[in-house]
Structures are given as C-alpha cells and as structure tokens.
XYZ file of C-alpha atoms in Angstrom:
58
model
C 9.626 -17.458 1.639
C 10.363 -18.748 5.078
C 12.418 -17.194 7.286
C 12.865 -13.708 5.233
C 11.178 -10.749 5.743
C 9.669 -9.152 2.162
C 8.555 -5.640 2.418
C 7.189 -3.363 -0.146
C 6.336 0.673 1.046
C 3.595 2.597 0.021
C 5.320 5.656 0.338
C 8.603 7.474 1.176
C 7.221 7.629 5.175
C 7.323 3.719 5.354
C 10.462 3.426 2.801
C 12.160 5.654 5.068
C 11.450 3.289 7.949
C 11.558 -0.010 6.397
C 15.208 0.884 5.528
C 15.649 1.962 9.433
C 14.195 -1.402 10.610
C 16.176 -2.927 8.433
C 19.395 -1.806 10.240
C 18.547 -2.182 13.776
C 20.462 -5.298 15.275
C 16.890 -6.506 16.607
C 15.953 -7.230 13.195
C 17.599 -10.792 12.931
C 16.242 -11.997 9.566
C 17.232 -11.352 6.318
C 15.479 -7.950 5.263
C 14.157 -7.273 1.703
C 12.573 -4.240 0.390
C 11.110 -3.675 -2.868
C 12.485 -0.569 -3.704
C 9.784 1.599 -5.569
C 10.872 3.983 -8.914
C 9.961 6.987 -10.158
C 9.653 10.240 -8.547
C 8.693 10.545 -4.228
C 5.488 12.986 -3.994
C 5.290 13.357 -0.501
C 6.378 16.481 0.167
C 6.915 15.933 3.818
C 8.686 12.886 3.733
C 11.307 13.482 6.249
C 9.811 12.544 9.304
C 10.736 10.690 12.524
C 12.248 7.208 11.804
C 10.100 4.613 13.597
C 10.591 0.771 13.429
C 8.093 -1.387 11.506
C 6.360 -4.182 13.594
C 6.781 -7.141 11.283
C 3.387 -8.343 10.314
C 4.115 -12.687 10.028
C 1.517 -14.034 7.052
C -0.160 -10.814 5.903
C-alpha cells in the first residue's frame, strides 16, 4: 500500500520498538503493526527502545 508503513515483529524486542517508532513525530506516515497473539517468550524483553529504520520495498 503506498504511502503506509506495514510492520509485523518477530518478537517482543522489535514490538517494543515498532510501537516506539511509531510515536516519534519523525515518523510522518501512517504506522501499522500487526500485532502478534499468544503468549511473549522472551524473557528479557524489556530492553532499550530504539527506532526502526524503515526498510521501503522489502
């Protein structure tokens, strides 16, 4: 979809900082995220909240 960023996370880590990406004010496109179920299993998933480069076409 054209002008829309589509994100899906591979695990809480990236969730975590696909959702603070998301937020920033640089981030000027609409912002979706496929938000995974079930249970986390990471059990250190609270780490430092990076931003995401956004990856055009892959």
């Amino acid at each position: 979809m054209p002008n829309m960023i589509i994100s899906s996370p591979m695990n809480e880590a990236e969730l975590r900082n696909l959702m603070y990406t998301a937020q920033l004010e640089s981030t000027e496109l609409p912002f979706v995220i496929r938000y995974p179920r079930g249970e986390g299993v990471m059990p250190e998933w609270q780490t430092p909240m990076e931003s995401v480069e956004n990856r055009e076409g892959t």
